[in-house]
Amino acid sequence: MSRLHVDWTACDGRGLCAELLPELLAEDDWGYPVPKGDLTVPPALEPAARQAVDRCPALALRLTAVSAERAPASS
Amino acid sequence: MADALWYFARGSGVISLVLLTVVVALGIGARSGRTAFGLPRFAVNLLHRNAALLAVVFLVGHVVGLLFDPYAQLRVFDLVVPFAGNYRPVWQGFGTLAFDLVIAIVVTSLLRHRLGARTWRAVHWLAYLCWPIALLHGLGTGTDNGTAWLWSIAALCAATVLAAVAWRLTPSFTRYPHRADRQVNSRLLPAVAPTSGSTPTPAGAPSPHAGTSPHTGSPTPAGMPGVPEEAR
Ligand code: HEM
Ligand code: SF4
């Protein structure tokens, strides 16, 4: 399992990620992504998340690994 | 038979110019943050990237074709170092320069996650230098110099890029133009040389979206705390 991390100082609100990951992200009125949950990426969405990380024009996205058991504990 | 290489090299050169034009236009389109041709933003972005990679393929074809062409008499050296060639060195040098720039732009783009956004962006802006140089090269060097069809293609390419750049420079270019006008707390602005006789912004300054440009007010005198937007 992994979790999507948004670097808010880098994000420029271009909205690519919300297009690629509508399951995890919505877009606010200014084009910035709004997390719908804690941004834990289910395995099925992993490829899409990787694509979002790769295509973000501001390099604001990162995937960090979380071990499944500890996932809810740490923030 | 030897002519085949010559035709191939010229053809792939023209194709790379057209592709580079498309790449620049799509890059600007992606930068606007808008969808285009019914495609979502990430698709515009991908199209820009893939068209660039395709342009490199044709560019390599163009260069390698000429390298083995018996007339062009290129040395490997000429592919990297501009303005050293024997034949129309200046025009050919523009080609070498554009080639070097494209390679730099593409390689840094493919490594942008390693290089960081700043470095990548700095190199990427060379695209605006690279494209006109490529155009000059195409018009100046080739055997097709002066033919009507080459001039028409070049004019079309130039019109496309000029239109895109003009659009890039308009205030309504980005998807959220008003965001560009966001108000920055004056304490956070870069220090301005001391101004004399400037009128300080009234404390009850207008709301963030008063429709004025971000730099209307003159710099607030030092020591006057700016009012955070959230405080209103
Ligand atoms: C593999 C190759 C390339 C990749 C991955 C790439 C990637 C990108 C990305 C991510 C953007 C920003 C889009 C946005 O902010 O939404 C961009 C913008 C742009 N690209 Fe590329 N690019 C590549 C090659 C090229 C080449 C070869 C050219 C032209 C010679 C070019 C010209 C441009 C231009 C003009 C912009 C707009 C820049 C601006 O005005 O800020 N790109 N590119
Ligand atoms: S793709 Fe990157 S810059 Fe665009 S909204 Fe998502 S995180 Fe922000």
Short mmCIF file of C-alpha atoms and ligand atoms in Angstrom, two decimals:
data_model
loop_
_atom_site.label_atom_id
_atom_site.label_comp_id
_atom_site.label_asym_id
_atom_site.label_seq_id
_atom_site.Cartn_x
_atom_site.Cartn_y
_atom_site.Cartn_z
CA MET A 1 0.00 0.00 0.00
CA SER A 2 1.10 3.52 -0.48
CA ARG A 3 -0.14 6.95 0.26
CA LEU A 4 -0.28 10.00 -1.96
CA HIS A 5 1.43 13.06 -0.59
CA VAL A 6 0.67 16.53 -1.93
CA ASP A 7 3.34 19.16 -1.45
CA TRP A 8 1.04 22.14 -1.04
CA THR A 9 3.79 24.69 -1.39
CA ALA A 10 4.63 23.29 -4.81
CA CYS A 11 1.14 22.51 -6.09
CA ASP A 12 -0.02 24.99 -8.69
CA GLY A 13 -3.56 23.74 -8.97
CA ARG A 14 -3.32 22.51 -12.54
CA GLY A 15 -5.81 19.80 -11.87
CA LEU A 16 -4.11 16.92 -13.66
CA CYS A 17 -4.15 14.77 -10.58
CA ALA A 18 -7.86 15.19 -9.94
CA GLU A 19 -8.49 14.07 -13.52
CA LEU A 20 -6.33 10.99 -13.12
CA LEU A 21 -7.48 10.09 -9.62
CA PRO A 22 -11.12 11.14 -9.32
CA GLU A 23 -11.54 8.41 -6.70
CA LEU A 24 -9.11 10.12 -4.35
CA LEU A 25 -9.18 13.78 -5.29
CA ALA A 26 -11.78 16.39 -6.06
CA GLU A 27 -11.10 19.84 -7.44
CA ASP A 28 -11.91 22.98 -5.51
CA ASP A 29 -13.15 26.20 -7.09
CA TRP A 30 -9.63 27.32 -7.85
CA GLY A 31 -8.45 24.09 -9.42
CA TYR A 32 -6.58 22.81 -6.40
CA PRO A 33 -7.04 19.18 -5.42
CA VAL A 34 -9.06 18.32 -2.34
CA PRO A 35 -8.34 14.93 -0.77
CA LYS A 36 -11.48 12.85 -0.42
CA GLY A 37 -9.98 10.65 2.27
CA ASP A 38 -6.58 10.17 3.86
CA LEU A 39 -5.08 9.59 0.39
CA THR A 40 -4.22 5.98 1.01
CA VAL A 41 -3.93 4.48 -2.45
CA PRO A 42 -5.65 1.12 -2.87
CA PRO A 43 -3.68 -1.33 -5.02
CA ALA A 44 -6.13 -0.97 -7.88
CA LEU A 45 -5.40 2.75 -8.12
CA GLU A 46 -1.66 2.40 -7.83
CA PRO A 47 -0.97 2.73 -11.59
CA ALA A 48 -3.15 5.81 -11.86
CA ALA A 49 -1.47 7.31 -8.83
CA ARG A 50 1.93 6.65 -10.34
CA GLN A 51 0.82 8.39 -13.51
CA ALA A 52 -0.41 11.37 -11.55
CA VAL A 53 2.93 11.61 -9.77
CA ASP A 54 4.73 11.39 -13.10
CA ARG A 55 2.58 13.98 -14.89
CA CYS A 56 2.13 16.63 -12.20
CA PRO A 57 3.61 19.73 -13.85
CA ALA A 58 4.74 21.14 -10.52
CA LEU A 59 6.30 17.89 -9.27
CA ALA A 60 4.11 18.31 -6.21
CA LEU A 61 3.02 14.68 -5.81
CA ARG A 62 4.80 11.81 -4.16
CA LEU A 63 3.88 8.26 -3.28
CA THR A 64 5.10 7.08 0.07
CA ALA A 65 5.00 3.48 1.13
CA VAL A 66 2.91 2.55 4.12
CA SER A 67 2.78 -0.98 5.46
CA ALA A 68 -0.77 -2.22 5.48
CA GLU A 69 -0.86 -3.04 9.21
CA ARG A 70 0.42 0.30 10.41
CA ALA A 71 -1.53 2.33 7.91
CA PRO A 72 -4.25 3.66 10.20
CA ALA A 73 -1.93 4.35 13.11
CA SER A 74 0.60 6.80 11.69
CA SER A 75 -0.46 9.99 10.03
CA MET B 1 20.36 5.38 -54.65
CA ALA B 2 22.60 7.78 -52.83
CA ASP B 3 19.84 10.34 -53.31
CA ALA B 4 17.52 8.33 -51.12
CA LEU B 5 19.39 9.40 -48.01
CA TRP B 6 19.23 12.98 -49.11
CA TYR B 7 15.46 12.87 -49.59
CA PHE B 8 15.01 11.02 -46.35
CA ALA B 9 17.09 13.53 -44.43
CA ARG B 10 15.22 16.50 -45.86
CA GLY B 11 11.86 14.92 -45.31
CA SER B 12 12.53 14.02 -41.72
CA GLY B 13 13.93 17.49 -41.11
CA VAL B 14 10.71 19.09 -42.27
CA ILE B 15 8.65 16.64 -40.25
CA SER B 16 10.63 17.45 -37.11
CA LEU B 17 10.03 21.15 -37.62
CA VAL B 18 6.32 20.57 -37.92
CA LEU B 19 6.35 18.30 -34.87
CA LEU B 20 8.34 20.83 -32.85
CA THR B 21 5.75 23.42 -33.75
CA VAL B 22 3.02 21.13 -32.48
CA VAL B 23 5.07 20.43 -29.35
CA VAL B 24 5.53 24.10 -28.55
CA ALA B 25 1.85 24.83 -29.12
CA LEU B 26 0.83 21.89 -26.94
CA GLY B 27 3.34 22.87 -24.26
CA ILE B 28 1.80 26.31 -24.11
CA GLY B 29 -1.65 24.74 -24.17
CA ALA B 30 -0.72 22.48 -21.26
CA ARG B 31 0.71 25.43 -19.38
CA SER B 32 -2.62 27.24 -19.63
CA GLY B 33 -4.16 24.53 -17.46
CA ARG B 34 -7.09 24.26 -19.82
CA THR B 35 -8.51 21.29 -21.60
CA ALA B 36 -8.14 21.33 -25.37
CA PHE B 37 -9.83 19.58 -28.28
CA GLY B 38 -12.07 17.84 -25.77
CA LEU B 39 -9.03 16.23 -24.19
CA PRO B 40 -8.47 16.34 -20.45
CA ARG B 41 -5.46 18.21 -19.14
CA PHE B 42 -3.34 15.15 -18.52
CA ALA B 43 -3.90 14.05 -22.11
CA VAL B 44 -2.76 17.42 -23.49
CA ASN B 45 0.29 17.06 -21.29
CA LEU B 46 0.98 13.52 -22.52
CA LEU B 47 0.45 14.52 -26.13
CA HIS B 48 2.98 17.31 -25.69
CA ARG B 49 5.48 14.89 -24.26
CA ASN B 50 4.94 12.16 -26.82
CA ALA B 51 5.00 14.54 -29.76
CA ALA B 52 8.34 15.77 -28.40
CA LEU B 53 9.71 12.25 -28.27
CA LEU B 54 8.50 11.63 -31.81
CA ALA B 55 10.16 14.85 -32.94
CA VAL B 56 13.41 13.56 -31.48
CA VAL B 57 13.06 10.33 -33.45
CA PHE B 58 12.69 12.28 -36.70
CA LEU B 59 15.44 14.64 -35.69
CA VAL B 60 17.82 11.73 -35.17
CA GLY B 61 16.75 10.36 -38.55
CA HIS B 62 17.45 13.74 -40.11
CA VAL B 63 20.89 14.01 -38.57
CA VAL B 64 21.98 10.41 -39.10
CA GLY B 65 20.73 10.53 -42.68
CA LEU B 66 22.93 13.53 -43.34
CA LEU B 67 25.85 11.96 -41.55
CA PHE B 68 25.91 9.14 -44.08
CA ASP B 69 24.97 11.29 -47.02
CA PRO B 70 27.82 11.56 -49.49
CA TYR B 71 27.02 15.18 -50.36
CA ALA B 72 26.51 16.69 -46.95
CA GLN B 73 29.91 15.48 -45.76
CA LEU B 74 29.07 15.92 -42.11
CA ARG B 75 31.45 14.83 -39.45
CA VAL B 76 30.16 13.50 -36.14
CA PHE B 77 31.75 16.61 -34.73
CA ASP B 78 29.29 18.77 -36.66
CA LEU B 79 26.35 17.14 -34.96
CA VAL B 80 27.42 18.52 -31.60
CA VAL B 81 29.52 21.62 -32.17
CA PRO B 82 27.69 24.37 -34.04
CA PHE B 83 29.15 26.67 -36.70
CA ALA B 84 32.11 24.43 -37.53
CA GLY B 85 30.77 22.91 -40.74
CA ASN B 86 32.10 23.35 -44.25
CA TYR B 87 28.82 23.90 -46.02
CA ARG B 88 26.81 27.02 -45.16
CA PRO B 89 28.28 26.89 -41.66
CA VAL B 90 25.98 29.48 -40.15
CA TRP B 91 22.70 27.94 -41.28
CA GLN B 92 23.94 24.47 -40.55
CA GLY B 93 25.20 25.71 -37.19
CA PHE B 94 21.68 26.82 -36.32
CA GLY B 95 20.60 23.26 -36.96
CA THR B 96 23.28 21.88 -34.66
CA LEU B 97 22.38 24.42 -32.00
CA ALA B 98 18.68 23.56 -32.21
CA PHE B 99 19.54 19.87 -32.04
CA ASP B 100 21.63 20.38 -28.91
CA LEU B 101 18.85 22.42 -27.33
CA VAL B 102 16.18 19.84 -28.12
CA ILE B 103 18.32 17.09 -26.63
CA ALA B 104 18.90 19.19 -23.51
CA ILE B 105 15.19 19.96 -23.16
CA VAL B 106 14.13 16.37 -23.64
CA VAL B 107 16.78 14.82 -21.42
CA THR B 108 16.08 17.23 -18.57
CA SER B 109 12.36 16.61 -19.01
CA LEU B 110 12.77 12.87 -18.75
CA LEU B 111 14.87 13.37 -15.61
CA ARG B 112 12.79 16.12 -14.10
CA HIS B 113 11.91 14.13 -11.01
CA ARG B 114 15.62 13.90 -10.26
CA LEU B 115 16.51 17.45 -11.23
CA GLY B 116 13.69 19.26 -9.50
CA ALA B 117 11.16 21.68 -10.89
CA ARG B 118 13.41 24.73 -10.90
CA THR B 119 16.22 23.31 -13.01
CA TRP B 120 13.81 21.60 -15.33
CA ARG B 121 11.81 24.77 -15.90
CA ALA B 122 14.91 26.86 -16.52
CA VAL B 123 16.07 24.49 -19.24
CA HIS B 124 12.57 24.06 -20.59
CA TRP B 125 12.21 27.75 -21.34
CA LEU B 126 15.02 27.31 -23.85
CA ALA B 127 12.24 25.87 -26.01
CA TYR B 128 11.30 29.42 -26.91
CA LEU B 129 14.84 29.92 -28.19
CA CYS B 130 15.14 26.50 -29.76
CA TRP B 131 12.11 26.72 -32.00
CA PRO B 132 13.01 29.92 -33.90
CA ILE B 133 16.55 28.63 -34.37
CA ALA B 134 15.21 25.40 -35.83
CA LEU B 135 12.98 27.42 -38.15
CA LEU B 136 15.87 29.58 -39.34
CA HIS B 137 17.94 26.49 -39.96
CA GLY B 138 15.20 24.87 -41.98
CA LEU B 139 14.72 27.94 -44.11
CA GLY B 140 18.37 28.77 -44.56
CA THR B 141 20.23 25.56 -45.21
CA GLY B 142 18.30 23.19 -47.30
CA THR B 143 18.15 22.46 -50.95
CA ASP B 144 14.48 23.32 -50.67
CA ASN B 145 15.32 26.83 -49.64
CA GLY B 146 13.05 29.10 -51.60
CA THR B 147 10.56 26.53 -52.75
CA ALA B 148 6.97 27.56 -52.29
CA TRP B 149 5.97 24.48 -50.34
CA LEU B 150 8.73 24.87 -47.77
CA TRP B 151 7.89 28.52 -47.30
CA SER B 152 4.22 27.69 -46.86
CA ILE B 153 4.99 25.08 -44.22
CA ALA B 154 7.35 27.45 -42.45
CA ALA B 155 4.80 30.27 -42.55
CA LEU B 156 2.13 27.99 -41.14
CA CYS B 157 4.44 26.84 -38.36
CA ALA B 158 5.43 30.40 -37.56
CA ALA B 159 1.80 31.50 -37.47
CA THR B 160 0.96 28.65 -35.10
CA VAL B 161 3.75 29.40 -32.66
CA LEU B 162 3.24 33.16 -32.82
CA ALA B 163 -0.44 32.72 -32.08
CA ALA B 164 0.33 30.40 -29.17
CA VAL B 165 2.92 32.75 -27.72
CA ALA B 166 0.60 35.73 -28.12
CA TRP B 167 -2.09 33.82 -26.27
CA ARG B 168 0.46 32.87 -23.61
CA LEU B 169 1.08 36.58 -23.02
CA THR B 170 -2.55 37.60 -22.61
CA PRO B 171 -3.78 38.11 -19.04
CA SER B 172 -6.62 35.63 -19.47
CA PHE B 173 -4.23 32.85 -20.50
CA THR B 174 -4.50 30.67 -17.42
CA ARG B 175 -7.56 28.80 -16.29
CA TYR B 176 -7.86 30.89 -13.16
CA PRO B 177 -6.61 34.32 -14.21
CA HIS B 178 -7.77 35.95 -10.99
CA ARG B 179 -5.51 33.62 -9.07
CA ALA B 180 -2.50 35.23 -10.69
CA ASP B 181 -3.57 38.49 -9.11
CA ARG B 182 -3.56 37.08 -5.63
CA GLN B 183 -2.56 39.64 -3.10
CA VAL B 184 0.73 39.13 -1.40
CA ASN B 185 1.27 40.53 2.03
CA SER B 186 3.55 43.48 1.46
CA ARG B 187 5.99 42.23 4.07
CA LEU B 188 6.59 39.21 1.87
CA LEU B 189 7.38 41.18 -1.27
CA PRO B 190 11.02 41.51 -2.24
CA ALA B 191 12.53 44.64 -0.72
CA VAL B 192 11.96 47.66 -2.90
CA ALA B 193 14.39 50.51 -3.08
CA PRO B 194 13.27 53.20 -0.65
CA THR B 195 10.68 55.33 -2.37
CA SER B 196 9.96 58.88 -1.46
CA GLY B 197 6.60 60.53 -1.54
CA SER B 198 4.67 57.34 -2.01
CA THR B 199 1.16 57.22 -0.72
CA PRO B 200 0.74 54.45 1.78
CA THR B 201 -2.10 52.07 1.14
CA PRO B 202 -4.99 52.91 3.44
CA ALA B 203 -5.46 50.40 6.21
CA GLY B 204 -8.99 49.69 5.13
CA ALA B 205 -7.65 48.58 1.80
CA PRO B 206 -9.97 47.05 -0.77
CA SER B 207 -10.95 43.43 -0.69
CA PRO B 208 -8.66 40.88 -2.38
CA HIS B 209 -10.73 40.79 -5.50
CA ALA B 210 -11.26 44.46 -6.01
CA GLY B 211 -10.21 43.89 -9.59
CA THR B 212 -6.99 45.80 -9.35
CA SER B 213 -3.59 44.59 -10.33
CA PRO B 214 -1.49 43.04 -7.58
CA HIS B 215 0.94 45.90 -7.53
CA THR B 216 -1.40 48.85 -7.46
CA GLY B 217 -0.62 50.13 -4.02
CA SER B 218 2.82 51.49 -3.48
CA PRO B 219 4.98 49.56 -1.07
CA THR B 220 3.75 49.79 2.47
CA PRO B 221 6.17 51.67 4.70
CA ALA B 222 8.31 49.32 6.71
CA GLY B 223 6.84 48.52 10.06
CA MET B 224 3.26 48.76 8.96
CA PRO B 225 1.95 45.26 9.34
CA GLY B 226 0.05 43.95 6.38
CA VAL B 227 -3.37 42.63 7.10
CA PRO B 228 -3.65 38.93 6.36
CA GLU B 229 -6.51 38.19 4.03
CA GLU B 230 -8.03 35.73 6.44
CA ALA B 231 -8.34 38.44 9.06
CA ARG B 232 -11.11 40.16 7.18
C1 HEM C 1 10.17 14.36 -23.33
C2 HEM C 1 10.11 15.63 -23.62
C3 HEM C 1 9.30 16.69 -22.91
C4 HEM C 1 8.55 16.61 -21.75
C5 HEM C 1 8.37 15.43 -20.82
C6 HEM C 1 7.98 17.92 -21.55
C7 HEM C 1 7.18 18.27 -20.48
C8 HEM C 1 6.58 19.50 -20.30
C9 HEM C 1 5.75 19.86 -19.20
C10 HEM C 1 5.41 18.96 -18.02
C11 HEM C 1 5.36 21.14 -19.38
C12 HEM C 1 4.51 21.97 -18.45
C13 HEM C 1 3.09 21.79 -18.77
C14 HEM C 1 2.28 22.38 -17.67
O1 HEM C 1 2.79 23.25 -16.94
O2 HEM C 1 1.13 21.94 -17.52
C15 HEM C 1 5.93 21.61 -20.61
C16 HEM C 1 5.76 22.88 -21.13
C17 HEM C 1 6.31 23.31 -22.33
N1 HEM C 1 7.09 22.57 -23.19
FE1 HEM C 1 7.71 20.67 -22.88
N2 HEM C 1 8.35 18.74 -22.57
C18 HEM C 1 9.17 18.02 -23.42
C19 HEM C 1 9.79 18.47 -24.58
C20 HEM C 1 9.62 19.72 -25.12
C21 HEM C 1 10.24 20.18 -26.33
C22 HEM C 1 11.21 19.38 -27.18
C23 HEM C 1 9.78 21.45 -26.54
C24 HEM C 1 10.10 22.41 -27.67
C25 HEM C 1 11.22 22.48 -28.30
C26 HEM C 1 8.89 21.79 -25.47
C27 HEM C 1 8.22 23.00 -25.35
C28 HEM C 1 7.43 23.37 -24.27
C29 HEM C 1 6.83 24.67 -24.10
C30 HEM C 1 6.95 25.84 -25.05
C31 HEM C 1 6.14 24.64 -22.88
C32 HEM C 1 5.39 25.78 -22.22
C33 HEM C 1 6.33 26.38 -21.21
C34 HEM C 1 5.81 27.63 -20.59
O3 HEM C 1 5.41 28.55 -21.33
O4 HEM C 1 5.85 27.74 -19.36
N3 HEM C 1 8.81 20.71 -24.63
N4 HEM C 1 6.68 20.58 -21.16
S1 SF4 C 2 -1.22 17.81 -10.70
FE1 SF4 C 2 0.25 18.68 -9.26
S2 SF4 C 2 0.08 20.90 -9.52
FE2 SF4 C 2 -1.69 19.98 -10.48
S3 SF4 C 2 -3.27 20.08 -8.92
FE3 SF4 C 2 -2.30 18.07 -8.79
S4 SF4 C 2 -0.68 18.31 -7.28
FE4 SF4 C 2 -1.31 20.36 -7.87
#
